[in-house]
Short mmCIF file of C-alpha atoms in Angstrom, two decimals:
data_model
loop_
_atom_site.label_atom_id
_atom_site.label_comp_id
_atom_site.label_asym_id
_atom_site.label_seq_id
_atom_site.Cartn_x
_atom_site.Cartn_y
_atom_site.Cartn_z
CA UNK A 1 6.49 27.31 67.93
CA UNK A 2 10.20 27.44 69.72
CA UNK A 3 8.75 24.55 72.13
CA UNK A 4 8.10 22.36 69.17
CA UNK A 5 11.27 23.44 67.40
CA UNK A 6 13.55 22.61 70.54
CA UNK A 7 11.49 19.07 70.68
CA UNK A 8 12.27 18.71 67.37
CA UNK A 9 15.90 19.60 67.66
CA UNK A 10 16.29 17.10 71.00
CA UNK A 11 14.57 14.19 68.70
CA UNK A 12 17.45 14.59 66.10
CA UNK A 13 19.81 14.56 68.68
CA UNK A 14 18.85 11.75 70.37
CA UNK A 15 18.34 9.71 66.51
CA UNK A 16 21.94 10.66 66.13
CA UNK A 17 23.17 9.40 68.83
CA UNK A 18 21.09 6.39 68.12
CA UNK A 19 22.64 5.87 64.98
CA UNK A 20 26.12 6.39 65.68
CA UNK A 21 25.67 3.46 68.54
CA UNK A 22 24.08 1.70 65.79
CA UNK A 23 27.52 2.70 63.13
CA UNK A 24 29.07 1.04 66.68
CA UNK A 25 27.28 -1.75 66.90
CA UNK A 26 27.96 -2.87 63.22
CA UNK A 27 31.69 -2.08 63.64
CA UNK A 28 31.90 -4.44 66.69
CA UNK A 29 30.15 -7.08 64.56
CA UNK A 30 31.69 -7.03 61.73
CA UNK A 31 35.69 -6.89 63.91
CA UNK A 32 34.01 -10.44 65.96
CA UNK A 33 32.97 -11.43 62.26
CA UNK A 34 35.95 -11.46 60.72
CA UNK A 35 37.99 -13.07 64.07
CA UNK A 36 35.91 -15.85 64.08
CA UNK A 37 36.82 -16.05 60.30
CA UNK A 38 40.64 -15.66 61.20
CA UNK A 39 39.75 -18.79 63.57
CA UNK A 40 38.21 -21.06 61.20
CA UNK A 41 41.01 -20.38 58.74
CA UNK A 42 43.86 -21.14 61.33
CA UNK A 43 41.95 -24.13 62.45
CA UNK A 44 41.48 -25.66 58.48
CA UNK A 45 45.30 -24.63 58.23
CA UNK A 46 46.60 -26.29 61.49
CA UNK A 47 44.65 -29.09 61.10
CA UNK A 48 46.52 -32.70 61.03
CA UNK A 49 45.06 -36.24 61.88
CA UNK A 50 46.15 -38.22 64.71
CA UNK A 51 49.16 -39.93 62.86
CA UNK A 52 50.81 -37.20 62.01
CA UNK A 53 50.00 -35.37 65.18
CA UNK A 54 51.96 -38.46 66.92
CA UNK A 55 54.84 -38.07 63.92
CA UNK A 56 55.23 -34.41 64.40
CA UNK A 57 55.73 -34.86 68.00
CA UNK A 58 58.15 -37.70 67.88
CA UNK A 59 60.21 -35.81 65.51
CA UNK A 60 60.24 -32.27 67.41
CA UNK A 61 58.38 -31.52 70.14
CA UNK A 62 58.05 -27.79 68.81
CA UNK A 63 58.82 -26.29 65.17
CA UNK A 64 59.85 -23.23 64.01
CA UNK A 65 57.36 -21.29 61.75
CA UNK A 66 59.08 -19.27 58.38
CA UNK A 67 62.59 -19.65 59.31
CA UNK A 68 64.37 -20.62 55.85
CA UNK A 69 66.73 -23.06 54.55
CA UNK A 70 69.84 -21.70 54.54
CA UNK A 71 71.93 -21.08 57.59
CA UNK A 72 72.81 -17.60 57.12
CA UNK A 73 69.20 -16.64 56.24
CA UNK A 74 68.53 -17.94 59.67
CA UNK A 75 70.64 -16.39 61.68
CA UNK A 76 69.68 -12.65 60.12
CA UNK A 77 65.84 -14.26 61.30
CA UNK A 78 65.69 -14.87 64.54
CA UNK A 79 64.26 -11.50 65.65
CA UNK A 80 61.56 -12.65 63.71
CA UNK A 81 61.16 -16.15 63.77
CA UNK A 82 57.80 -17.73 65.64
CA UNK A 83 57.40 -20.64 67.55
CA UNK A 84 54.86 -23.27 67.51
CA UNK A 85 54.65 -25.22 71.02
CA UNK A 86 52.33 -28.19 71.60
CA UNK A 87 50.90 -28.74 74.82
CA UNK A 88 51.82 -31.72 76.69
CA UNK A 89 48.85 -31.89 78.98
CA UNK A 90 45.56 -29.98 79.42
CA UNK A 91 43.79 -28.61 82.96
CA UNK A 92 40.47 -29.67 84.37
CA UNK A 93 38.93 -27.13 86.93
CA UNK A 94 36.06 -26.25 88.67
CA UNK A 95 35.57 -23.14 86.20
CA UNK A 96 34.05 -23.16 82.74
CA UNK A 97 34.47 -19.72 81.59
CA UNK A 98 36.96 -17.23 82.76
CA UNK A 99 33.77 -15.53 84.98
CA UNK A 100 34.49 -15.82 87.78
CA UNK A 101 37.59 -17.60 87.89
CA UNK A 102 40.63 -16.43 90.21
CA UNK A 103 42.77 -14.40 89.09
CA UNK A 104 46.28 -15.83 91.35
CA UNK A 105 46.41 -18.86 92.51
CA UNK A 106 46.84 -18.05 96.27
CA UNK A 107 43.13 -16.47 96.01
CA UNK A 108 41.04 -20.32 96.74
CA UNK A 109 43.76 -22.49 98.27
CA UNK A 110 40.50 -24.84 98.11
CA UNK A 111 40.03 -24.80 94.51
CA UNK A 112 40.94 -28.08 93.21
CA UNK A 113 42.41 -29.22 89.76
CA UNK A 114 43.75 -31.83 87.52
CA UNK A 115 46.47 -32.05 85.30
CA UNK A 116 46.37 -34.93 82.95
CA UNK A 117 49.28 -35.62 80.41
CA UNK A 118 48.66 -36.49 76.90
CA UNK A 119 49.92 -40.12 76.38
CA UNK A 120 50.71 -38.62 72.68
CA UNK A 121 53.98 -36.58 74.41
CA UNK A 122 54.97 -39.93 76.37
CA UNK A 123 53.86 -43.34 75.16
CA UNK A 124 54.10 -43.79 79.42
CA UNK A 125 52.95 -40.42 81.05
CA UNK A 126 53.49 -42.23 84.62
CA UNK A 127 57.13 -42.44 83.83
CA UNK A 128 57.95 -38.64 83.22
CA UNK A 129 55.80 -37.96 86.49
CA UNK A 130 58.46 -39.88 88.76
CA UNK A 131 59.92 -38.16 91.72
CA UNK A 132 57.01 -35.00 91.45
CA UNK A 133 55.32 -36.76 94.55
CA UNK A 134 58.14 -35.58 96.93
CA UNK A 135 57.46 -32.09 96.00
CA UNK A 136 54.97 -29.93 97.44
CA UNK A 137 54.60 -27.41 95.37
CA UNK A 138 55.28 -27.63 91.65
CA UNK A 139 54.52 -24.29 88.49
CA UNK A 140 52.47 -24.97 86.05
CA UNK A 141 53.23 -23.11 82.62
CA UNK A 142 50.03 -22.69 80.58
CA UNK A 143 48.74 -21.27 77.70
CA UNK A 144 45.54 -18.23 77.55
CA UNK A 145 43.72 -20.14 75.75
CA UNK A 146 40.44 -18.19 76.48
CA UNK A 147 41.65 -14.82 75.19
CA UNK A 148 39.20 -12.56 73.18
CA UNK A 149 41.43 -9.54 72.07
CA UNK A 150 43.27 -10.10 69.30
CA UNK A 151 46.06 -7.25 69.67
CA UNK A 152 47.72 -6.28 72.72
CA UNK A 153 48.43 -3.50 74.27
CA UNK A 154 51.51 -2.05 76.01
CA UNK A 155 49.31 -0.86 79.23
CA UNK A 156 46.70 -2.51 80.72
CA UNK A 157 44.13 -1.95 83.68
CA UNK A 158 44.69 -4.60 86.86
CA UNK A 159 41.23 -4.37 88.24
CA UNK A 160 43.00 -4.33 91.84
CA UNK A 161 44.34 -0.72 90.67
CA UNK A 162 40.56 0.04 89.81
CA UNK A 163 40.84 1.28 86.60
CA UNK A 164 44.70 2.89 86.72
CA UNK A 165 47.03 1.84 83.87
CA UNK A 166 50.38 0.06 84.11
CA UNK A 167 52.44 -1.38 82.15
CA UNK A 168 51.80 -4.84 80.89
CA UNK A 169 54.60 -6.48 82.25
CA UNK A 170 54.51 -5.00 85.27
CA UNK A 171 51.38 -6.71 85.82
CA UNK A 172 50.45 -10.74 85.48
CA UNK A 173 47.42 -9.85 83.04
CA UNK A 174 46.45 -12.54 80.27
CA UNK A 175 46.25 -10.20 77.96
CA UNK A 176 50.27 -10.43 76.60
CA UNK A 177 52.49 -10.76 73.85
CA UNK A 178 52.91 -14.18 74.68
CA UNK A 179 50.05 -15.06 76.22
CA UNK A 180 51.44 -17.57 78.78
CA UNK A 181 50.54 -17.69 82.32
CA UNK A 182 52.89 -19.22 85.45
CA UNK A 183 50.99 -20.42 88.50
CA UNK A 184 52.41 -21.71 91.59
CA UNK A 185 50.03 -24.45 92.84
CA UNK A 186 49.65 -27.28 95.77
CA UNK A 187 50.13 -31.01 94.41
CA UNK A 188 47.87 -32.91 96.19
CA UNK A 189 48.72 -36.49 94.70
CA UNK A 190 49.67 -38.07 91.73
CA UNK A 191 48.08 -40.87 90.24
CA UNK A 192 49.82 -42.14 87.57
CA UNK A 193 49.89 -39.72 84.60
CA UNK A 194 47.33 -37.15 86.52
CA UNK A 195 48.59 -34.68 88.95
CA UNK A 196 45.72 -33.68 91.01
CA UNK A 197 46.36 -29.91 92.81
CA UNK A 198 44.68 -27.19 94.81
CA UNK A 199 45.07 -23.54 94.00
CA UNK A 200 43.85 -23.58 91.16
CA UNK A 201 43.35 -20.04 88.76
CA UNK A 202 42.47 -21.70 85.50
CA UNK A 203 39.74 -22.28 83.17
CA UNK A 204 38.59 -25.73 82.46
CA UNK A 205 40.42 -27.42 79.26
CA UNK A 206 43.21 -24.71 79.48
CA UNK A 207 46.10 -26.53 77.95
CA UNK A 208 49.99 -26.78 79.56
CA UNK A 209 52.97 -26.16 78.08
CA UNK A 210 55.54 -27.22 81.14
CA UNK A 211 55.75 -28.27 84.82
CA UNK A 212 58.28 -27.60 87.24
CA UNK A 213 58.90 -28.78 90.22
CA UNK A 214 58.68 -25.67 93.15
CA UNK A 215 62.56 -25.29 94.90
CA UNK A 216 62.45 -22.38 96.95
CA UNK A 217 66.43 -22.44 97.52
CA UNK A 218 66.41 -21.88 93.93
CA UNK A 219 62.91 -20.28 93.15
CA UNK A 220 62.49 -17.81 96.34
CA UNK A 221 64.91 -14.91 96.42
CA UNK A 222 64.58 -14.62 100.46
CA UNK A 223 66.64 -16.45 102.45
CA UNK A 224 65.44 -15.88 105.72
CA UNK A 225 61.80 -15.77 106.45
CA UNK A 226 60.88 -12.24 106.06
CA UNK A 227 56.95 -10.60 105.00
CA UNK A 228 56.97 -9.06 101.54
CA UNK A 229 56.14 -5.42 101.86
CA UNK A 230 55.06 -2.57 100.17
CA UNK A 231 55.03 1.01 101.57
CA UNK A 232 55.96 3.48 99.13
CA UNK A 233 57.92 1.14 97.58
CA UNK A 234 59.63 0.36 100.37
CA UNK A 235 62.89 -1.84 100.19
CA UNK A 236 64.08 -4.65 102.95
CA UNK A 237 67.61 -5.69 103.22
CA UNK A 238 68.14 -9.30 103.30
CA UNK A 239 71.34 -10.36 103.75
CA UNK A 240 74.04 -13.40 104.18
CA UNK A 241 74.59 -14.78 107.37
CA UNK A 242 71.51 -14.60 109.10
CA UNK A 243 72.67 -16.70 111.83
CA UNK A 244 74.86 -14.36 113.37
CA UNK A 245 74.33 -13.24 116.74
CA UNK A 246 72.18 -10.57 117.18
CA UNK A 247 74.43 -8.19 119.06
CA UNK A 248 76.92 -8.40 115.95
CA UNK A 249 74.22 -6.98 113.42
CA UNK A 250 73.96 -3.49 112.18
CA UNK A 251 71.68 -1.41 114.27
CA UNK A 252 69.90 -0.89 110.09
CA UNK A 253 69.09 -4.29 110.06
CA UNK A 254 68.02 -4.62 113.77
CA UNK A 255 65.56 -1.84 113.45
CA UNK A 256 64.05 -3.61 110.91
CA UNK A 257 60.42 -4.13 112.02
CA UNK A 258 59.95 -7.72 110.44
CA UNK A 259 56.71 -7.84 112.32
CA UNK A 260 53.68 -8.84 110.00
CA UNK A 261 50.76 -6.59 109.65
CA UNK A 262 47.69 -6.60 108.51
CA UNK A 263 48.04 -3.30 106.71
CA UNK A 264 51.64 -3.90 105.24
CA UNK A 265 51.65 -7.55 104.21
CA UNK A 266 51.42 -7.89 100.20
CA UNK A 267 47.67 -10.67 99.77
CA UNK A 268 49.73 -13.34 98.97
CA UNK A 269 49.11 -17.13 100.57
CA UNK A 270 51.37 -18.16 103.19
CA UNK A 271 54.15 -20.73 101.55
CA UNK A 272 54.23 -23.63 104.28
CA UNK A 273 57.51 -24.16 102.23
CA UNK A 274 59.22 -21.25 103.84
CA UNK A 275 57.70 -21.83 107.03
CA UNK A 276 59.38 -24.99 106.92
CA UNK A 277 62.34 -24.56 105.09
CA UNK A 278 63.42 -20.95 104.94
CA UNK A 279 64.28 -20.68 108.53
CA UNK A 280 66.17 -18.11 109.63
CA UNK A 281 69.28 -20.46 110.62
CA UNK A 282 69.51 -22.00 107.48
CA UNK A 283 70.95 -19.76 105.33
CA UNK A 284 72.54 -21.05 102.32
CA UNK A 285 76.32 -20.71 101.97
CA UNK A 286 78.80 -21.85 99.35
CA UNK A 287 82.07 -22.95 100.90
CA UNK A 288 84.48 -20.40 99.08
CA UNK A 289 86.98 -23.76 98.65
CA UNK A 290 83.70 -24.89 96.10
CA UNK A 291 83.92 -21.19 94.58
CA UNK A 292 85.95 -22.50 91.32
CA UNK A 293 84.27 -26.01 91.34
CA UNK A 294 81.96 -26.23 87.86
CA UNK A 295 78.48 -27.03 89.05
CA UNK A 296 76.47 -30.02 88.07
CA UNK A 297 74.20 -29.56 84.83
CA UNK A 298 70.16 -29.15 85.18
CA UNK A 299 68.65 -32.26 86.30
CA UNK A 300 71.99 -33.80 86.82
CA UNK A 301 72.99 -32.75 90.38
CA UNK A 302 73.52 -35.52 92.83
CA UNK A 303 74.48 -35.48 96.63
CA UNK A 304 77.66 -34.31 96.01
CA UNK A 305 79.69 -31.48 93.70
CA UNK A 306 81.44 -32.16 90.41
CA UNK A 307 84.32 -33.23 91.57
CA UNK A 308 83.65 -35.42 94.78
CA UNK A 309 84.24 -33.15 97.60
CA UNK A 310 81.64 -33.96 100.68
CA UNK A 311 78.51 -31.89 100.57
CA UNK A 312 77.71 -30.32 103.71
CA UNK A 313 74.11 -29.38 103.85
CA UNK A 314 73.29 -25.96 104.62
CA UNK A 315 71.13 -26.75 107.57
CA UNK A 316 73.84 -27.94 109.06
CA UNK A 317 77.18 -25.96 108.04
CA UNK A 318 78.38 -22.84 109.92
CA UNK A 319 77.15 -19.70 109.29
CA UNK A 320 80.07 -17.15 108.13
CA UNK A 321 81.05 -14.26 110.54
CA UNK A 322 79.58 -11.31 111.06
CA UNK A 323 82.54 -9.48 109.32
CA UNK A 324 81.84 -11.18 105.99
CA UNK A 325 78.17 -10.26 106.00
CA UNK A 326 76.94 -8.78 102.56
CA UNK A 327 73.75 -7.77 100.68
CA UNK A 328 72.58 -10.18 98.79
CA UNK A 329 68.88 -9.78 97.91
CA UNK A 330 66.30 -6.95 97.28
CA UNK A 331 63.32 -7.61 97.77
CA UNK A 332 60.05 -5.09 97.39
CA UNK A 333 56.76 -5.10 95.59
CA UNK A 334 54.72 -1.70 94.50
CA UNK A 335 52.77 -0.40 97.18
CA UNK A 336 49.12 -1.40 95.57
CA UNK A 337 49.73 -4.75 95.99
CA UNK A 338 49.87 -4.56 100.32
CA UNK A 339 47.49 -1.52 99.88
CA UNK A 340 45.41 -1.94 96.61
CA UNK A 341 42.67 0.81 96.25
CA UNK A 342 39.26 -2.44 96.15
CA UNK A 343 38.91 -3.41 99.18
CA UNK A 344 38.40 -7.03 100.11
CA UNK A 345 34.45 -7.83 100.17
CA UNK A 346 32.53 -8.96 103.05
CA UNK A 347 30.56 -12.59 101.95
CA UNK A 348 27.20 -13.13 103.19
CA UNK A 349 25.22 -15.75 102.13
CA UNK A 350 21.26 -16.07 102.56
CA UNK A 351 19.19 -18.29 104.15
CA UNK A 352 17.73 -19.88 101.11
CA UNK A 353 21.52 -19.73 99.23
CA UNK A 354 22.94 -22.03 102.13
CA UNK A 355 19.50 -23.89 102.39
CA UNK A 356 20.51 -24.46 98.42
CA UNK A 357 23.83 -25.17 98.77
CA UNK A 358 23.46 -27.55 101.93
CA UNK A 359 21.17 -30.10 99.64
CA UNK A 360 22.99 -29.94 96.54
CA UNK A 361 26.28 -31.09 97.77
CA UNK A 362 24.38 -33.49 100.32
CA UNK A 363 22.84 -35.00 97.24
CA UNK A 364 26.28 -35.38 95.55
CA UNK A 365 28.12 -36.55 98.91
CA UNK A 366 30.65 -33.51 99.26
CA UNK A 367 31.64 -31.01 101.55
CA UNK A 368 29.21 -27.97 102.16
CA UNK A 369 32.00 -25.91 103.86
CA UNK A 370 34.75 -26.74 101.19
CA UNK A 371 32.34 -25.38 98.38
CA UNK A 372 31.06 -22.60 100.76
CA UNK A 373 34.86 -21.44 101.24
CA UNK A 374 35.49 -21.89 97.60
CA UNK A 375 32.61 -19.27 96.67
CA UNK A 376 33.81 -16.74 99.79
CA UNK A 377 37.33 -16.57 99.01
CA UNK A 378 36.15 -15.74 95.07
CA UNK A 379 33.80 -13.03 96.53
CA UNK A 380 35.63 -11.92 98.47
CA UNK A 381 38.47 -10.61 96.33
CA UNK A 382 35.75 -9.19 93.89
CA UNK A 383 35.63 -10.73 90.74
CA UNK A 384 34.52 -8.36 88.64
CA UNK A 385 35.87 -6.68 86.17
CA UNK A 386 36.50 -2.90 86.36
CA UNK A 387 34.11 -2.17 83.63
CA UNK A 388 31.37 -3.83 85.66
CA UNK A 389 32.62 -2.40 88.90
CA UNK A 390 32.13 1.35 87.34
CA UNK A 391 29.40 1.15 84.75
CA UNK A 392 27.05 -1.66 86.73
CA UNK A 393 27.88 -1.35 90.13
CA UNK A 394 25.43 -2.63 93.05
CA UNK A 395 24.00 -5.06 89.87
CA UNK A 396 23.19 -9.07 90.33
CA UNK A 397 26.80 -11.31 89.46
CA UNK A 398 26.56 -15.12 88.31
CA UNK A 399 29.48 -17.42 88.00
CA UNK A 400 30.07 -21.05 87.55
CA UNK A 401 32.21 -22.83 90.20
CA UNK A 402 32.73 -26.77 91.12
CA UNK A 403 29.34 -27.62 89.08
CA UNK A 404 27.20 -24.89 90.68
CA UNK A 405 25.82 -21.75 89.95
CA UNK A 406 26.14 -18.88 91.87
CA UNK A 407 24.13 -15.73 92.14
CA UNK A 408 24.98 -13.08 93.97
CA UNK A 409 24.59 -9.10 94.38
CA UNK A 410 27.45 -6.33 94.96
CA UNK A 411 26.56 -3.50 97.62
CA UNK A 412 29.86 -1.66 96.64
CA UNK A 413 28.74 1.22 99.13
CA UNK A 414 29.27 -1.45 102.25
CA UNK A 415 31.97 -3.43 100.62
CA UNK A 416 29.34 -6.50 101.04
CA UNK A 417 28.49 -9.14 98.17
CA UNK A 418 25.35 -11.49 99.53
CA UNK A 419 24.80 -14.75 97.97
CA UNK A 420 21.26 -15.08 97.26
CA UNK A 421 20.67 -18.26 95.35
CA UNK A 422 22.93 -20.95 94.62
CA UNK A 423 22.14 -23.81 91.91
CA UNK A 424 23.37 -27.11 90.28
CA UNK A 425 24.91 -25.84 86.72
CA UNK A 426 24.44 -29.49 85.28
CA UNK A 427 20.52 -29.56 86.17
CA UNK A 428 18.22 -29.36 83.16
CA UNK A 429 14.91 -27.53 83.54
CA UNK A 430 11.77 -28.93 82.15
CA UNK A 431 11.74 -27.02 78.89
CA UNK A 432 15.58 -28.22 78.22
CA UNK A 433 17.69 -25.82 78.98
CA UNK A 434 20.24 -25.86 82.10
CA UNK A 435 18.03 -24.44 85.11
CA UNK A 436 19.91 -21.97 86.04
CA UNK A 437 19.74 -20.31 82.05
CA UNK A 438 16.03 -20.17 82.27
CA UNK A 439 14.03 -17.44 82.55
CA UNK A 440 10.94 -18.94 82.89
CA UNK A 441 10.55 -21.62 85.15
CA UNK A 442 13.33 -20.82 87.49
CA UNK A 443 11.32 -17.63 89.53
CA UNK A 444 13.85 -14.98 87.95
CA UNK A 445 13.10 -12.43 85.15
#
């Protein structure tokens, strides 16, 4: 009798439990129910045909939402006032869906991109892309586009701190306020109002809100070429005057070790524009007889100051002395991003994968090892989320990537991620759908 009663009492148990992921279930549903609701009614409110798309634009390029009338009113306002930016170009990528797609843009250096500019900005896109071929390196300022959550919240999980909390500004997580993202990418060529780029960390059809132009005199705080470290939040003095003779430098700054290492360099890519640029002789220095000069507005400055004084370039002018030498940058970085708790992945691919791989892009006419590196150096920095890293570990990953599909299957216990089976995403399967969604015909259950 106590057997059946303790059967009985672990049956109602387990219905409970049952139920309450059931009371779950319906409370998930009905919060993705009435987003998507939110959606269509912000859609059938925003919604405008193409002539007054091109009208609104023309008039302002962005608009402020609910401010009033009256001056006054406005200024009290601001706090609370919203903006309403339109894009000015959109991104096409090798990546679909945000699986699987890099989170920084230094992760594939081979991961190529578009950016093409809506002729609805500029009635000649061509035109406002002049001069952007002499740069290298140029930001790209785009909008999360892709984002699920609907509120945000003041901490967030990195997955490189593996399911520790920071704050969200101390991280580069989509998931913002202002969900805006900044990459730093490679510009390839440009082609009259397309800029085609590598290093890309974007979904396909993500849409831009600004480029820049990359000037690391202005945009990197280092003047001297120097690895970006990060024990225990360690800090390196960079100073002025790094062309000083060595024998006139602080025995501080001399026992710098500014030797790289694996184990204390942040995972950042290599900027060929510091190693060509940033060199150690070529510190920047304002002649102090400039000091009261007014400098040239943005976009405005020319070969020479304001007021017509010779410009000596700083390649080429004399460092100061060792007796006016002076801090002048700080530079350090939190200690989990040189020694982040997930350690890089080791890629292996399978016979059959690279047999795959090897006949798909030989049918197409591209590069096996350029879409072999692009899949390793995604792997490799494990793209999965910490949610799936904890709860599903050692479990089978797919991603899209450059029009293929890749399968692949986590061995967190080795740190090693085979590839297993690798597939064209845009080839249909006999009963319709993509190949690589079937269940049926494909070999997989």
């Amino acid at each position: 009798m106590e057997a059946e009663l303790r059967s009985l009492r672990s049956l109602l148990i387990v219905a409970r439990n049952e139920i309450n992921n059931l009371r779950q279930q319906i409370r998930s549903l009905n919060y993705v129910h009435e987003k998507e609701v939110e959606e269509v009614k912000q859609i059938l409110h925003s919604w405008r045909c193409s002539g007054c798309q091109l009208k609104s634009i023309q008039d302002n390029d962005f608009a402020i939402a609910g401010s009033s009338r009256n001056s006054s009113q406005t200024q009290n306002s601001n706090e609370t006032e919203a903006l309403e930016l339109s894009p000015i170009g959109v991104v096409n990528s090798w990546f679909p869906e945000k699986r699987g797609t890099p989170r920084q843009p230094g992760v594939s250096g081979s991961a190529r991109g578009k950016l093409t500019l809506f002729n609805t900005v500029f009635t000649n896109p061509e035109h406002a892309l002049e001069g952007l071929e002499e740069y290298s390196h140029m930001w790209i300022i785009f909008h999360f586009h892709k984002n699920d959550s609907s509120h945000v919240r003041a901490k967030v999980a990195p997955p490189r701190l593996n399911g520790g909390r920071m704050g969200v500004f101390a991280t580069r997580s989509p998931h913002r306020p202002c969900p805006v993202g900044l990459s730093l990418v490679q510009i390839d060529k440009v082609e009259g109002g397309v800029i085609f780029f590598s290093g890309v960390d974007m979904v396909d059809g993500t849409p831009v809100l600004d480029i820049k132009p990359y000037i690391p005199q202005y945009d990197d705080p280092l003047d001297c070429q120097h690895p970006l470290v990060g024990e225990n939040m360690e800090t390196r003095l960079i100073t002025d005057g790094c062309d000083s003779d060595d024998e006139d430098l602080t025995p501080a700054i001399l026992s710098l070790d500014l030797t790289p290492r694996r184990d204390s360099l942040a995972p950042v890519a290599r900027s060929p524009i510091r190693d060509a640029m940033m060199l150690v002789s070529h510190s920047p220095v304002r002649d102090p007889s400039l000091m009261g000069l007014r400098e040239a507005p943005d976009g405005e400055e020319g070969t020479s100051p304001v007021l017509g004084r010779p410009l000596v370039s700083p390649a080429l002018s004399p460092g100061p002395s060792s007796s006016n030498m002076r801090p002048q940058v700080l530079v350090r970085v939190p200690a989990w991003i040189a020694d982040p708790p997930v350690a890089r992945l080791e890629v292996k691919f399978n016979e059959g994968a690279v047999e795959q791989l090897t006949a798909i892009q030989t049918e197409r006419g591209e590069s096996i090892e350029e879409a072999r590196v692009a899949i390793q150096s995604v792997l490799q920095e494990d793209p999965r989320s910490v949610y799936l890293r904890q709860r599903w570990n050692n479990q089978f990953y797919t991603f899209l990537i450059a029009g293929l599909h890749v399968s692949c299957r986590f061995a967190d216990n080795s740190s090693v991620v085979t590839v297993f089976r690798i597939t064209a995403a845009n080839k249909t399967c006999e009963c319709g759908l993509p190949e690589w969604q079937c269940t049926v015909h494909n070999g997989t259950s």
